[in-house]
Structure formats: structure tokens, C-alpha cells
Short mmCIF file of C-alpha atoms in Angstrom, two decimals:
data_model
loop_
_atom_site.label_atom_id
_atom_site.label_comp_id
_atom_site.label_asym_id
_atom_site.label_seq_id
_atom_site.Cartn_x
_atom_site.Cartn_y
_atom_site.Cartn_z
CA LEU A 1 6.06 -15.15 -8.18
CA GLY A 2 2.57 -14.72 -9.61
CA VAL A 3 0.00 -12.32 -8.20
CA PHE A 4 -3.68 -13.02 -8.74
CA GLU A 5 -6.88 -11.20 -7.82
CA MET A 6 -10.16 -12.96 -7.04
CA THR A 7 -12.96 -11.53 -9.17
CA GLY A 8 -16.60 -12.52 -9.75
CA THR A 9 -15.49 -14.65 -12.69
CA GLY A 10 -12.58 -16.34 -10.89
CA LEU A 11 -8.86 -15.69 -10.48
CA LYS A 12 -7.36 -13.03 -12.70
CA ALA A 13 -3.62 -12.36 -13.13
CA VAL A 14 -2.42 -8.95 -11.92
CA PRO A 15 -0.03 -7.51 -14.54
CA ASN A 16 1.40 -4.80 -12.25
CA PRO A 17 1.37 -5.85 -8.56
CA SER A 18 3.14 -2.66 -7.39
CA GLN A 19 0.33 -0.56 -8.82
CA LEU A 20 -2.22 -2.76 -7.05
CA PHE A 21 -0.48 -2.48 -3.65
CA LEU A 22 -0.12 1.32 -3.91
CA ALA A 23 -3.54 2.06 -5.48
CA GLU A 24 -5.24 3.24 -2.29
CA ARG A 25 -2.22 4.95 -0.71
CA ALA A 26 -3.09 8.38 0.67
CA ALA A 27 -0.82 11.16 -0.57
CA ASN A 28 1.18 13.12 2.03
CA ALA A 29 -0.04 11.03 4.95
CA PRO A 30 2.28 10.92 7.98
CA GLY A 31 3.33 7.39 8.89
CA SER A 32 3.43 6.02 5.34
CA ALA A 33 6.58 4.85 3.53
CA VAL A 34 6.98 3.04 0.20
CA LEU A 35 9.25 0.00 0.34
CA CYS A 36 11.02 -1.54 -2.65
CA CYS A 37 11.03 -5.24 -1.73
CA VAL A 38 11.81 -8.37 -3.73
CA GLU A 39 9.71 -11.53 -3.59
CA GLY A 40 11.56 -14.34 -5.33
CA SER A 41 12.98 -12.54 -8.35
CA ARG A 42 10.15 -10.02 -8.68
CA PRO A 43 10.46 -6.46 -7.36
CA LEU A 44 7.37 -5.05 -5.65
CA LEU A 45 6.53 -1.69 -4.15
CA VAL A 46 4.42 -1.90 -1.01
CA GLU A 47 3.25 0.63 1.55
CA VAL A 48 4.49 0.33 5.12
CA GLN A 49 2.20 2.17 7.52
CA ALA A 50 2.89 3.19 11.11
CA LEU A 51 0.74 4.76 13.79
CA VAL A 52 2.40 6.05 16.96
CA SER A 53 0.13 7.19 19.76
CA THR A 54 0.62 8.00 23.43
CA SER A 55 -0.20 4.97 25.54
CA SER A 56 -3.18 5.35 27.81
CA TYR A 57 -2.25 2.28 29.83
CA GLY A 58 0.85 1.39 31.83
CA ASN A 59 2.66 -0.65 29.20
CA ALA A 60 3.13 0.62 25.67
CA ARG A 61 1.91 -1.77 22.97
CA ARG A 62 3.90 -2.81 19.92
CA MET A 63 1.98 -4.56 17.14
CA ALA A 64 3.09 -5.60 13.68
CA SER A 65 1.05 -6.95 10.79
CA GLY A 66 2.97 -8.28 7.79
CA LEU A 67 6.31 -7.90 9.61
CA ASP A 68 8.18 -9.78 12.32
CA GLN A 69 7.17 -8.49 15.78
CA ASN A 70 10.68 -9.02 17.20
CA ARG A 71 12.25 -7.09 14.32
CA LEU A 72 9.89 -4.19 15.05
CA SER A 73 11.01 -4.13 18.70
CA LEU A 74 14.65 -4.09 17.62
CA LEU A 75 14.07 -1.21 15.17
CA LEU A 76 12.23 0.83 17.80
CA ALA A 77 15.18 0.38 20.17
CA VAL A 78 17.55 1.61 17.42
CA LEU A 79 15.32 4.65 16.82
CA GLU A 80 15.39 5.51 20.52
CA LYS A 81 19.12 5.01 21.02
CA ARG A 82 20.55 6.19 17.70
CA ALA A 83 18.01 8.77 16.44
CA GLY A 84 16.89 10.21 19.78
CA LEU A 85 13.17 9.50 19.37
CA ASN A 86 11.44 8.86 22.70
CA LEU A 87 9.09 5.92 22.11
CA ILE A 88 9.06 4.28 25.55
CA ALA A 89 5.57 5.53 26.46
CA GLU A 90 4.15 5.29 22.93
CA ASP A 91 1.93 2.61 21.40
CA VAL A 92 3.40 1.64 18.01
CA PHE A 93 1.39 -0.13 15.32
CA VAL A 94 3.01 -1.10 12.00
CA ASN A 95 1.26 -2.63 9.00
CA VAL A 96 2.19 -3.68 5.48
CA ALA A 97 -0.84 -2.58 3.45
CA GLY A 98 -2.55 -5.01 1.10
CA GLY A 99 -2.03 -8.11 3.22
CA MET A 100 1.59 -8.63 2.11
CA THR A 101 4.08 -10.28 4.45
CA VAL A 102 7.62 -8.96 4.16
CA ASP A 103 10.38 -10.89 5.86
CA GLU A 104 13.55 -9.46 4.33
CA PRO A 105 15.89 -7.09 6.20
CA ALA A 106 15.57 -4.53 3.37
CA ALA A 107 12.23 -3.55 4.94
CA ASP A 108 13.97 -2.06 8.00
CA LEU A 109 14.48 1.42 6.57
CA ALA A 110 10.81 1.68 5.53
CA VAL A 111 9.66 0.71 9.04
CA VAL A 112 12.00 3.23 10.66
CA ALA A 113 10.89 5.96 8.23
CA ALA A 114 7.18 5.28 8.74
CA VAL A 115 7.50 5.27 12.55
CA ALA A 116 9.56 8.49 12.62
CA SER A 117 7.09 10.13 10.22
CA SER A 118 4.18 9.22 12.50
CA VAL A 119 5.98 10.38 15.67
CA ARG A 120 6.72 13.79 14.15
CA ASN A 121 3.37 13.89 12.30
CA ARG A 122 5.19 14.86 9.09
CA PRO A 123 4.86 13.03 5.77
CA ILE A 124 7.80 11.48 3.99
CA ARG A 125 8.89 13.59 1.03
CA ALA A 126 6.74 13.03 -2.05
CA ALA A 127 7.70 10.45 -4.70
CA THR A 128 10.28 8.77 -2.41
CA ALA A 129 10.83 5.03 -2.05
CA VAL A 130 13.24 3.32 0.36
CA PHE A 131 15.01 0.07 1.15
CA GLY A 132 17.89 -0.90 3.42
CA GLU A 133 18.80 -2.98 6.44
CA VAL A 134 19.25 -1.17 9.76
CA GLY A 135 22.04 -2.39 12.05
CA LEU A 136 22.17 -2.11 15.84
CA ALA A 137 24.68 0.72 15.65
CA GLY A 138 22.20 2.73 13.59
CA GLU A 139 24.04 2.09 10.33
CA ILE A 140 22.20 1.46 7.05
CA ARG A 141 23.47 -1.68 5.35
CA GLY A 142 23.26 -2.58 1.68
CA THR A 143 20.86 -5.19 0.35
CA SER A 144 20.82 -7.53 -2.62
CA GLN A 145 19.25 -6.78 -6.02
CA SER A 146 19.38 -3.01 -5.55
CA SER A 147 19.29 -2.21 -9.28
CA LEU A 148 16.11 -4.27 -9.68
CA ARG A 149 14.47 -2.41 -6.79
CA VAL A 150 15.47 1.05 -8.04
CA ARG A 151 14.32 0.25 -11.58
CA GLU A 152 10.87 -0.78 -10.31
CA ALA A 153 10.58 2.45 -8.29
CA GLY A 154 11.52 4.50 -11.36
CA GLN A 155 8.98 2.67 -13.53
CA MET A 156 6.27 3.41 -10.96
CA GLY A 157 7.00 7.16 -11.10
CA PHE A 158 9.14 7.60 -7.99
CA SER A 159 11.78 10.30 -8.46
CA ARG A 160 13.84 9.56 -5.31
CA CYS A 161 15.18 6.36 -3.75
CA VAL A 162 16.85 6.55 -0.35
CA VAL A 163 19.14 3.51 0.04
CA ALA A 164 22.29 2.37 1.80
CA GLU A 165 25.38 4.12 0.51
CA GLY A 166 26.75 0.74 -0.60
CA ASN A 167 23.78 0.32 -2.96
CA VAL A 168 24.33 3.57 -4.87
CA SER A 169 25.37 2.94 -8.45
CA PRO A 170 24.87 5.94 -10.76
CA ALA A 171 25.13 3.74 -13.85
CA GLU A 172 22.11 1.67 -12.74
CA ALA A 173 19.81 4.58 -11.81
CA PRO A 174 16.88 4.92 -14.22
CA PRO A 175 16.37 8.30 -15.91
CA GLY A 176 14.48 10.75 -13.69
CA CYS A 177 15.10 8.79 -10.47
CA GLU A 178 17.68 10.16 -8.04
CA VAL A 179 19.35 7.52 -5.85
CA ILE A 180 20.44 8.95 -2.49
CA GLY A 181 22.90 6.96 -0.39
CA VAL A 182 22.83 7.22 3.41
CA LYS A 183 25.11 5.76 6.11
CA THR A 184 23.05 6.13 9.30
CA VAL A 185 19.45 6.21 10.49
CA SER A 186 19.74 9.91 11.37
CA GLU A 187 21.07 10.74 7.91
CA ALA A 188 18.25 8.74 6.31
CA LEU A 189 15.57 10.52 8.34
CA ASP A 190 17.03 13.90 7.34
CA GLN A 191 16.67 12.89 3.68
CA LEU A 192 13.14 11.52 4.14
CA ILE A 193 11.35 13.92 6.48
CA ASP A 194 11.33 17.72 6.75
CA TRP A 195 11.76 18.09 10.51
#
């Protein structure tokens, strides 16, 4: 996968896409999670943003940009049933910053984290990146290429990665980056947000 930027003199290769996608990320902003995703064979860090607001109309709206709308609905149902967050009367907007489209299940944990952070109006702990698939029972499932994802997070200065317990491999963790394994959505939110 190649990433290019359009400049006044034409297309220019971007040597570090993760840095580009996180360049304008606000520090300590509620509703913002950093996702370790993989496009082809290249790991990328992208920001997943969520805004949860009380609906002023009869039906709550759910909108997703850069993510599958149906997957968002499924994840919101899991948050309500398994984590006890009441979202039925809330408008939920989710966006992958930078115009990226992410279609892998590893993005689930970042979406759940960003939504919960926005609902509680509390930021996700500093220097934390996430990835993991969320199942209907509220379990966090492992994903492929975990060592590649964790290595990219470590290289970008992240000191914590919250992942599925099945993806924890102490031998593959880069120096200075703690890899925290979680089994359920509730456990993940406890590791990510100071309630």
C-alpha cells in the first residue's frame, strides 16, 4: 500500500502515514481512540472519533463515516447489553479521521472505546492504542498480525496497547510499550477510561 499527498508540485509519497493520520489529533479529547489497523501488509495508526449527544427528535440517529453503518449498530447494541451504557435515546456519530475507510473487524474495539469515552465525557488514557474484534457476547476476539500492529504503535510513541487476551505475546512487545490483554468489553473499558 502506498500513501501519497497532493501538493502544489504534484503527488508526493508520505514516508510515515501513521504520523500523517494522527497529526491533528487533539490530546485528551473525549470520544477519540487510536486504532492499530492493517491495510494490505502495512500497519497504520488512525484516529476513530465518536460524538454521542442526546437526541432532540423522536428517533436517535446513527451515522458512520469510514466504517460500516451496520457494524456500528451492532457495536452499539453490544455496548448497551454487555456494558450497561444506555444509548437508545442518543444520537451517535462515528468518524475515521483523515478520510480513511476501515473495514476490518479489528476496528471494533476502537469504535466501542470512542463511543464509551464520548458518553462518559472522559478521555481515553494517554498514549494508548487499541485493536480487537468485539463479539455479540461482549467478548474481545484476537485479530491477525498483532505483532505488526503493536510494533507500529510502539514506534509512534504509544506506551500502552489494549488488545484481545489471545493477542498478548510478551516476546513480541516492543521496549517501552505495555501490551494489556482483555477478555470482555467491560474489562477493556476499565483499562481505557477512568470512570
